[in-house]
Amino acid sequence: MKILEKVLILGTGSAAIQIAVNLKNNLECSVGIAGRISARSQAFFAELFENNHKLCAYVQNKEHHLMSGECVIDHAFVGYDAVNGEWDTMIVSVTNDAYISVLKQMDTGILRCVKCIVLVSPTIGSHRIVSHFLQQSGCTAEVVSLSTYYAATKGENSAIEVLTKGVKKKIYLGSTSKNSDAARQLIDWLRTLGIAAELTRDPFVAESRNISIYVHSPIFMNEYALNYIFGEDGTLKYAYKFYPEGPITQYVIHDLLMQWEEITGILNGFNVERFNLLQFMNDDNYPVRTESLSREDIENFTSFSAIKQEYLLYIRYASLLIDPFSIPDANGRYFDFSAVPIQKVYQNEAGYWCVPRVPNEDYYRLKILQGLARNLALGTPTIDKMINLYEQKLSLFALMHRDSLLSDDFALKSLDEELTFVCYED
């Protein structure tokens, strides 16, 4: 059964555009894009229609040339409720906290005809949330989770152009269907892009192989980072720099390790084996030189004491203040790899205050993890601490700006529906 002949992409962001170009050029399938009605998507659809459905993807580095190209998509739908026709596969390229709200806007008759739904950037448990929602709607589609989006892509000169700055070395996939032919077809497609792909035995395994789950919340949901995100200090702060230029301290590293332990306990409840965090960071994401971290220390990370594990993680972040594999300039300076600015709260085109995707999406991830832990009767003091601090800062900002327009980002999340789906036993 071919599942990549008629593909609908849900979302109009940079990742959606890159995916559309790759699908159209590598598989020559019928591709459609649907997006919500908003000021940003209005600009996208206006340019798309003006340019006869053309999309463009550029790359920053020549070695990623397989990602570049342009294409003409076959269908475009302004609003998810406007989607019509029959689709083999829907690729959901929106933030993972929006999966259910997006699917709810679609005609159930269309959903019931879909064979496969692919989650591009899920969190732990997303496949269960989506699968059980679909079952409730009478849809029997297979759900495939990718570990994460396969590139680092941003908008370029216009709403229909993107620039890809980096490509993941490896992507993991997990399916709700055993012996998934759909997952194998997706793996074959990813390999045409030069990306290694591995099918895991379970979607929980694939969803757990996203570095953001382990890194973002300790780095962005601490006192230093949140005071900057929600405060009035206009001096740039950098996510991956050490205090005082950025949030990284011995305490952040401690929380990173403790959160990994808590997530490991949750995953164990779903029969996911403990994995080596440092090796995953190094081998599947950003490596450091062996002069900084020995191979022996990386491979034996899980066997060490907590204090040595913290020490090795601290070394890793210190070693990535610069890109250790970049070419130094005439002054011996390497590329400033850690100079990633922390984004502050902002007002959108309609004047509403919004929280940046990081940490807004990480708040959702932590609430799902907290709910899973409680269902398994597990304690999560580190996760609880980060959620409580984030909600305090969120509420304080909302109180201080009570006379301003506030987006839904400032609503405290209960996630009752999602947690019912994710904790439901098949």
Short mmCIF file of C-alpha atoms in Angstrom, two decimals:
data_model
loop_
_atom_site.label_atom_id
_atom_site.label_comp_id
_atom_site.label_asym_id
_atom_site.label_seq_id
_atom_site.Cartn_x
_atom_site.Cartn_y
_atom_site.Cartn_z
CA MET A 1 0.00 0.00 0.00
CA LYS A 2 1.50 3.31 -1.08
CA ILE A 3 0.90 6.11 1.41
CA LEU A 4 2.93 8.89 -0.22
CA GLU A 5 0.94 9.49 -3.41
CA LYS A 6 -1.56 12.06 -2.10
CA VAL A 7 -0.09 13.96 0.85
CA LEU A 8 -1.61 16.85 2.77
CA ILE A 9 0.68 18.93 4.99
CA LEU A 10 -1.00 20.61 7.96
CA GLY A 11 0.79 23.85 8.79
CA THR A 12 2.32 26.72 6.84
CA GLY A 13 5.56 27.27 8.73
CA SER A 14 9.14 26.88 7.54
CA ALA A 15 9.23 23.12 8.18
CA ALA A 16 6.02 22.61 6.20
CA ILE A 17 7.48 24.43 3.20
CA GLN A 18 10.71 22.40 3.32
CA ILE A 19 8.76 19.15 3.60
CA ALA A 20 6.55 20.11 0.64
CA VAL A 21 9.58 20.80 -1.56
CA ASN A 22 11.21 17.50 -0.58
CA LEU A 23 8.06 15.46 -1.16
CA LYS A 24 7.21 17.05 -4.48
CA ASN A 25 10.73 16.88 -5.91
CA ASN A 26 11.76 13.47 -4.61
CA LEU A 27 8.52 11.51 -4.92
CA GLU A 28 6.56 13.51 -7.51
CA CYS A 29 3.41 12.98 -5.46
CA SER A 30 0.32 15.17 -5.19
CA VAL A 31 0.93 17.65 -2.36
CA GLY A 32 -1.46 19.99 -0.60
CA ILE A 33 -0.98 22.45 2.25
CA ALA A 34 -3.58 23.59 4.77
CA GLY A 35 -3.16 26.25 7.43
CA ARG A 36 -5.08 28.13 10.04
CA ILE A 37 -6.48 31.57 9.39
CA SER A 38 -4.12 34.13 10.95
CA ALA A 39 -2.23 37.29 10.03
CA ARG A 40 0.94 35.29 9.35
CA SER A 41 -0.74 32.58 7.28
CA GLN A 42 -2.65 35.27 5.38
CA ALA A 43 0.69 36.55 4.06
CA PHE A 44 1.74 33.00 3.16
CA PHE A 45 -1.40 32.19 1.21
CA ALA A 46 -1.41 35.59 -0.53
CA GLU A 47 2.13 35.03 -1.84
CA LEU A 48 1.41 31.38 -2.63
CA PHE A 49 -1.59 32.24 -4.80
CA GLU A 50 0.21 35.19 -6.40
CA ASN A 51 3.08 32.86 -7.41
CA ASN A 52 0.86 30.05 -8.73
CA HIS A 53 1.46 27.72 -5.76
CA LYS A 54 5.28 27.86 -5.99
CA LEU A 55 7.47 27.19 -2.94
CA CYS A 56 11.26 27.56 -2.65
CA ALA A 57 13.83 26.01 -0.33
CA TYR A 58 17.47 27.14 -0.15
CA VAL A 59 20.38 25.74 1.85
CA GLN A 60 23.18 27.50 3.71
CA ASN A 61 25.76 24.73 3.16
CA LYS A 62 26.49 22.93 -0.09
CA GLU A 63 26.57 19.53 1.60
CA HIS A 64 22.82 19.89 2.18
CA HIS A 65 22.04 20.39 -1.52
CA LEU A 66 19.52 17.52 -1.49
CA MET A 67 17.23 19.75 0.57
CA SER A 68 17.18 22.63 -1.90
CA GLY A 69 14.81 23.22 -4.79
CA GLU A 70 11.48 24.67 -5.73
CA CYS A 71 8.14 23.11 -6.49
CA VAL A 72 4.55 23.86 -7.38
CA ILE A 73 2.10 22.27 -4.95
CA ASP A 74 -1.23 20.96 -6.16
CA HIS A 75 -3.67 22.22 -3.53
CA ALA A 76 -3.87 24.92 -0.86
CA PHE A 77 -6.57 25.28 1.79
CA VAL A 78 -7.10 28.46 3.81
CA GLY A 79 -8.41 27.10 7.10
CA TYR A 80 -8.40 23.47 8.18
CA ASP A 81 -12.17 23.30 7.83
CA ALA A 82 -11.72 24.11 4.12
CA VAL A 83 -9.86 20.86 3.38
CA ASN A 84 -11.56 18.60 0.87
CA GLY A 85 -10.68 15.59 -1.27
CA GLU A 86 -9.17 12.22 -0.36
CA TRP A 87 -5.66 12.01 1.11
CA ASP A 88 -3.46 8.98 1.72
CA THR A 89 -1.35 10.71 4.33
CA MET A 90 -1.51 13.84 6.47
CA ILE A 91 1.80 15.24 7.72
CA VAL A 92 1.15 17.31 10.83
CA SER A 93 3.72 20.11 10.87
CA VAL A 94 2.37 22.29 13.68
CA THR A 95 3.50 22.59 17.30
CA ASN A 96 2.69 19.44 19.27
CA ASP A 97 0.38 21.33 21.62
CA ALA A 98 -1.88 22.14 18.63
CA TYR A 99 -2.39 18.60 17.27
CA ILE A 100 -5.88 18.06 18.66
CA SER A 101 -7.14 21.59 18.02
CA VAL A 102 -6.07 21.31 14.36
CA LEU A 103 -7.63 17.87 13.83
CA LYS A 104 -10.86 18.99 15.50
CA GLN A 105 -11.30 21.64 12.80
CA MET A 106 -11.26 19.05 10.01
CA ASP A 107 -14.21 17.20 8.54
CA THR A 108 -14.43 13.76 10.17
CA GLY A 109 -15.41 12.23 6.82
CA ILE A 110 -12.04 13.32 5.40
CA LEU A 111 -10.15 12.01 8.43
CA ARG A 112 -11.81 8.61 8.10
CA CYS A 113 -10.35 8.17 4.61
CA VAL A 114 -6.77 8.90 5.69
CA LYS A 115 -4.43 5.88 5.88
CA CYS A 116 -1.55 7.44 7.80
CA ILE A 117 -0.93 10.52 9.96
CA VAL A 118 2.70 11.58 10.47
CA LEU A 119 3.66 13.69 13.49
CA VAL A 120 6.72 15.78 12.60
CA SER A 121 7.67 17.16 16.02
CA PRO A 122 5.82 15.16 18.67
CA THR A 123 6.46 14.99 22.37
CA ILE A 124 6.43 11.87 24.51
CA GLY A 125 2.92 10.42 24.27
CA SER A 126 1.75 12.44 21.24
CA HIS A 127 1.01 9.30 19.22
CA ARG A 128 -1.43 8.12 21.91
CA ILE A 129 -3.15 11.49 22.10
CA VAL A 130 -3.67 11.64 18.34
CA SER A 131 -4.48 7.94 17.90
CA HIS A 132 -7.16 7.90 20.59
CA PHE A 133 -8.67 11.15 19.33
CA LEU A 134 -8.89 9.64 15.83
CA GLN A 135 -10.47 6.44 17.16
CA GLN A 136 -13.07 8.56 18.92
CA SER A 137 -13.78 10.17 15.53
CA GLY A 138 -14.15 6.81 13.79
CA CYS A 139 -10.78 7.08 12.03
CA THR A 140 -8.50 4.03 11.88
CA ALA A 141 -5.42 5.77 10.44
CA GLU A 142 -1.97 4.58 11.45
CA VAL A 143 -0.02 7.21 13.41
CA VAL A 144 3.73 7.53 12.79
CA SER A 145 5.87 9.68 15.09
CA LEU A 146 9.18 11.12 13.95
CA SER A 147 11.66 11.81 16.73
CA THR A 148 11.87 15.41 15.51
CA TYR A 149 11.76 17.55 12.38
CA TYR A 150 14.72 16.53 10.22
CA ALA A 151 16.30 19.96 9.63
CA ALA A 152 16.86 23.46 11.03
CA THR A 153 14.85 25.73 8.76
CA LYS A 154 13.82 29.37 8.95
CA GLY A 155 11.92 31.84 6.79
CA GLU A 156 13.91 33.56 4.09
CA ASN A 157 13.05 36.61 1.99
CA SER A 158 9.35 35.95 1.61
CA ALA A 159 6.56 33.89 3.14
CA ILE A 160 7.00 31.14 0.52
CA GLU A 161 10.80 30.83 0.77
CA VAL A 162 12.86 29.08 3.44
CA LEU A 163 16.52 28.59 4.26
CA THR A 164 17.75 25.33 5.79
CA LYS A 165 20.88 25.87 7.91
CA GLY A 166 21.36 22.32 9.16
CA VAL A 167 20.14 18.75 8.68
CA LYS A 168 19.78 16.05 11.34
CA LYS A 169 22.15 13.12 11.01
CA LYS A 170 19.54 10.62 12.13
CA ILE A 171 15.78 10.44 12.64
CA TYR A 172 13.88 7.78 14.58
CA LEU A 173 10.37 6.67 13.63
CA GLY A 174 7.75 4.75 15.59
CA SER A 175 4.34 3.53 14.44
CA THR A 176 1.09 2.49 16.07
CA SER A 177 0.99 -0.32 13.51
CA LYS A 178 3.26 -3.35 13.82
CA ASN A 179 5.31 -4.19 10.71
CA SER A 180 4.50 -0.72 9.39
CA ASP A 181 4.88 -0.41 5.63
CA ALA A 182 4.11 3.30 5.93
CA ALA A 183 7.11 3.85 8.23
CA ARG A 184 9.36 1.98 5.79
CA GLN A 185 8.22 4.23 2.93
CA LEU A 186 8.96 7.29 5.06
CA ILE A 187 12.41 5.89 5.86
CA ASP A 188 13.12 5.36 2.15
CA TRP A 189 12.06 8.96 1.47
CA LEU A 190 14.26 10.34 4.26
CA ARG A 191 17.22 8.41 2.91
CA THR A 192 16.80 10.11 -0.49
CA LEU A 193 17.51 13.33 1.45
CA GLY A 194 20.71 11.88 2.89
CA ILE A 195 19.21 11.35 6.35
CA ALA A 196 19.72 8.12 8.26
CA ALA A 197 16.44 6.79 9.64
CA GLU A 198 15.67 3.98 12.06
CA LEU A 199 12.35 2.32 12.81
CA THR A 200 11.91 1.76 16.56
CA ARG A 201 9.78 -0.96 18.08
CA ASP A 202 7.39 1.55 19.65
CA PRO A 203 6.39 5.23 19.12
CA PHE A 204 7.36 6.03 22.72
CA VAL A 205 10.96 5.17 21.83
CA ALA A 206 10.96 7.45 18.78
CA GLU A 207 9.31 10.32 20.67
CA SER A 208 11.89 10.06 23.45
CA ARG A 209 14.76 10.67 21.00
CA ASN A 210 14.24 14.43 20.77
CA ILE A 211 17.06 16.41 22.35
CA SER A 212 14.78 19.39 23.05
CA ILE A 213 12.81 17.36 25.61
CA TYR A 214 15.91 17.01 27.79
CA VAL A 215 17.60 20.36 27.17
CA HIS A 216 15.05 23.12 26.66
CA SER A 217 13.19 23.12 29.95
CA PRO A 218 16.25 23.20 32.26
CA ILE A 219 17.84 25.94 30.15
CA PHE A 220 14.75 28.09 29.49
CA MET A 221 12.56 27.42 32.54
CA ASN A 222 14.83 28.67 35.34
CA GLU A 223 14.79 31.95 37.26
CA TYR A 224 17.46 33.63 35.11
CA ALA A 225 15.93 32.76 31.74
CA LEU A 226 12.30 33.37 32.72
CA ASN A 227 13.09 36.75 34.31
CA TYR A 228 14.62 37.75 30.98
CA ILE A 229 11.84 36.26 28.80
CA PHE A 230 9.05 37.97 30.77
CA GLY A 231 11.02 41.00 31.98
CA GLU A 232 11.97 44.39 30.57
CA ASP A 233 15.75 43.90 30.35
CA GLY A 234 16.63 44.53 26.71
CA THR A 235 20.24 43.34 26.95
CA LEU A 236 20.70 40.22 24.84
CA LYS A 237 21.02 36.95 26.73
CA TYR A 238 22.17 33.74 25.06
CA ALA A 239 20.61 30.32 25.59
CA TYR A 240 23.74 28.18 25.54
CA LYS A 241 26.19 30.50 27.28
CA PHE A 242 27.26 30.31 30.89
CA TYR A 243 26.18 32.78 33.55
CA PRO A 244 26.14 35.80 33.37
CA GLU A 245 25.93 35.83 29.53
CA GLY A 246 23.38 33.01 29.64
CA PRO A 247 21.53 30.72 32.06
CA ILE A 248 23.94 27.76 32.28
CA THR A 249 25.25 27.13 35.78
CA GLN A 250 26.03 24.04 37.84
CA TYR A 251 22.42 24.16 39.07
CA VAL A 252 20.97 24.12 35.54
CA ILE A 253 23.17 21.13 34.72
CA HIS A 254 21.95 19.42 37.91
CA ASP A 255 18.32 19.99 36.89
CA LEU A 256 19.05 18.69 33.39
CA LEU A 257 20.38 15.45 34.84
CA MET A 258 17.58 15.09 37.40
CA GLN A 259 14.91 15.72 34.76
CA TRP A 260 16.48 13.02 32.56
CA GLU A 261 16.24 10.61 35.50
CA GLU A 262 12.56 11.49 35.99
CA ILE A 263 11.77 11.08 32.29
CA THR A 264 13.66 7.78 32.31
CA GLY A 265 11.34 6.58 35.08
CA ILE A 266 8.27 7.60 33.09
CA LEU A 267 9.54 5.88 29.94
CA ASN A 268 10.29 2.75 31.95
CA GLY A 269 6.56 2.63 32.72
CA PHE A 270 6.02 2.15 28.98
CA ASN A 271 8.78 -0.47 28.65
CA VAL A 272 11.27 1.94 27.07
CA GLU A 273 14.80 1.02 28.09
CA ARG A 274 17.09 3.55 29.76
CA PHE A 275 19.33 5.20 27.17
CA ASN A 276 22.65 7.02 27.36
CA LEU A 277 21.88 10.75 27.41
CA LEU A 278 25.44 11.94 26.82
CA GLN A 279 25.99 9.53 23.93
CA PHE A 280 22.68 10.63 22.38
CA MET A 281 23.69 14.29 22.72
CA ASN A 282 27.09 13.65 21.18
CA ASP A 283 26.47 11.03 18.50
CA ASP A 284 23.00 11.99 17.26
CA ASN A 285 23.18 15.74 17.79
CA TYR A 286 26.26 17.93 18.35
CA PRO A 287 29.60 16.17 18.89
CA VAL A 288 32.58 17.52 20.78
CA ARG A 289 36.24 16.67 20.25
CA THR A 290 37.60 13.57 21.98
CA GLU A 291 40.20 15.85 23.61
CA SER A 292 37.26 17.37 25.54
CA LEU A 293 35.26 14.21 26.23
CA SER A 294 36.79 10.76 25.86
CA ARG A 295 34.91 8.04 24.06
CA GLU A 296 35.16 5.90 27.18
CA ASP A 297 33.43 8.52 29.31
CA ILE A 298 30.69 9.01 26.72
CA GLU A 299 29.92 5.32 26.34
CA ASN A 300 30.02 4.58 30.09
CA PHE A 301 27.99 7.66 31.12
CA THR A 302 25.07 5.72 32.60
CA SER A 303 27.34 3.73 34.92
CA PHE A 304 28.88 6.78 36.64
CA SER A 305 27.80 8.52 39.83
CA ALA A 306 25.47 11.51 39.54
CA ILE A 307 28.26 13.99 40.35
CA LYS A 308 30.47 12.64 37.57
CA GLN A 309 27.53 12.68 35.16
CA GLU A 310 26.97 16.37 36.00
CA TYR A 311 30.68 17.01 35.51
CA LEU A 312 30.65 15.41 32.05
CA LEU A 313 27.52 17.33 30.99
CA TYR A 314 29.16 20.55 32.20
CA ILE A 315 32.23 19.76 30.09
CA ARG A 316 30.03 19.14 27.07
CA TYR A 317 28.34 22.54 27.28
CA ALA A 318 31.65 24.28 27.96
CA SER A 319 33.12 22.54 24.89
CA LEU A 320 30.25 23.80 22.72
CA LEU A 321 30.57 27.46 23.60
CA ILE A 322 32.29 27.52 20.22
CA ASP A 323 31.91 25.12 17.31
CA PRO A 324 34.96 22.92 17.93
CA PHE A 325 34.93 21.73 14.32
CA SER A 326 34.74 25.17 12.70
CA ILE A 327 37.76 26.81 11.06
CA PRO A 328 39.26 29.57 13.23
CA ASP A 329 39.68 33.05 11.79
CA ALA A 330 42.98 34.95 11.55
CA ASN A 331 42.67 35.85 15.24
CA GLY A 332 42.18 32.24 16.28
CA ARG A 333 38.48 32.72 16.97
CA TYR A 334 36.12 29.79 16.32
CA PHE A 335 32.45 30.16 15.35
CA ASP A 336 30.43 31.38 18.36
CA PHE A 337 28.16 28.35 18.44
CA SER A 338 26.46 29.18 21.75
CA ALA A 339 25.36 32.71 20.80
CA VAL A 340 21.69 31.77 20.31
CA PRO A 341 19.62 34.71 21.58
CA ILE A 342 16.85 33.94 24.04
CA GLN A 343 13.56 35.23 22.62
CA LYS A 344 11.38 37.47 24.78
CA VAL A 345 7.60 37.79 24.98
CA TYR A 346 6.30 39.81 22.05
CA GLN A 347 3.16 41.36 20.58
CA ASN A 348 1.85 39.79 17.37
CA GLU A 349 0.36 41.57 14.37
CA ALA A 350 -3.00 41.85 16.13
CA GLY A 351 -1.45 43.38 19.26
CA TYR A 352 -1.73 40.29 21.48
CA TRP A 353 1.11 39.42 23.85
CA CYS A 354 2.58 36.00 23.00
CA VAL A 355 5.16 33.67 24.57
CA PRO A 356 7.94 32.44 22.23
CA ARG A 357 7.68 28.84 21.03
CA VAL A 358 10.51 28.11 23.46
CA PRO A 359 9.48 27.88 26.32
CA ASN A 360 5.73 27.80 25.50
CA GLU A 361 5.90 24.40 23.80
CA ASP A 362 8.20 23.09 26.55
CA TYR A 363 5.57 24.00 29.14
CA TYR A 364 3.13 21.74 27.27
CA ARG A 365 5.70 18.94 27.12
CA LEU A 366 6.33 19.13 30.86
CA LYS A 367 2.60 19.10 31.67
CA ILE A 368 2.17 15.93 29.60
CA LEU A 369 5.16 14.32 31.34
CA GLN A 370 3.81 15.37 34.74
CA GLY A 371 0.43 13.82 33.90
CA LEU A 372 2.04 10.57 32.73
CA ALA A 373 4.11 10.42 35.92
CA ARG A 374 1.08 10.94 38.15
CA ASN A 375 -0.80 8.21 36.29
CA LEU A 376 2.17 5.92 36.98
CA ALA A 377 2.35 7.09 40.64
CA LEU A 378 5.86 8.50 40.09
CA GLY A 379 7.34 11.58 41.76
CA THR A 380 8.81 14.30 39.52
CA PRO A 381 10.17 17.04 41.81
CA THR A 382 12.38 18.64 39.13
CA ILE A 383 9.63 18.73 36.51
CA ASP A 384 7.17 20.04 39.14
CA LYS A 385 9.61 22.78 40.15
CA MET A 386 10.04 24.01 36.57
CA ILE A 387 6.29 23.98 35.89
CA ASN A 388 5.53 25.89 39.11
CA LEU A 389 8.16 28.54 38.37
CA TYR A 390 6.96 28.97 34.77
CA GLU A 391 3.32 29.31 35.87
CA GLN A 392 4.31 31.90 38.48
CA LYS A 393 6.11 34.03 35.88
CA LEU A 394 3.27 33.57 33.39
CA SER A 395 0.63 34.63 35.91
CA LEU A 396 2.68 37.60 37.12
CA PHE A 397 3.11 38.91 33.56
CA ALA A 398 -0.63 38.46 32.90
CA LEU A 399 -1.46 40.35 36.09
CA MET A 400 0.90 43.21 35.26
CA HIS A 401 -0.55 43.42 31.72
CA ARG A 402 -4.19 42.77 32.61
CA ASP A 403 -5.26 45.81 30.59
CA SER A 404 -3.47 44.51 27.47
CA LEU A 405 -4.45 41.88 24.94
CA LEU A 406 -3.12 38.47 25.99
CA SER A 407 -2.99 35.40 23.76
CA ASP A 408 -3.93 31.89 24.90
CA ASP A 409 -0.23 31.39 25.70
CA PHE A 410 -0.96 33.00 29.07
CA ALA A 411 -3.65 30.50 30.06
CA LEU A 412 -2.49 27.93 32.61
CA LYS A 413 -2.77 24.49 31.03
CA SER A 414 -4.77 21.65 32.54
CA LEU A 415 -4.66 19.35 29.45
CA ASP A 416 -7.46 17.15 30.80
CA GLU A 417 -8.45 15.90 27.35
CA GLU A 418 -4.88 15.15 26.22
CA LEU A 419 -4.06 13.36 29.48
CA THR A 420 -7.22 11.26 29.20
CA PHE A 421 -6.09 10.16 25.74
CA VAL A 422 -2.43 9.59 26.63
CA CYS A 423 -3.14 7.65 29.84
CA TYR A 424 -5.87 5.53 28.26
CA GLU A 425 -4.95 1.84 28.17
CA ASP A 426 -5.51 0.13 24.80
#
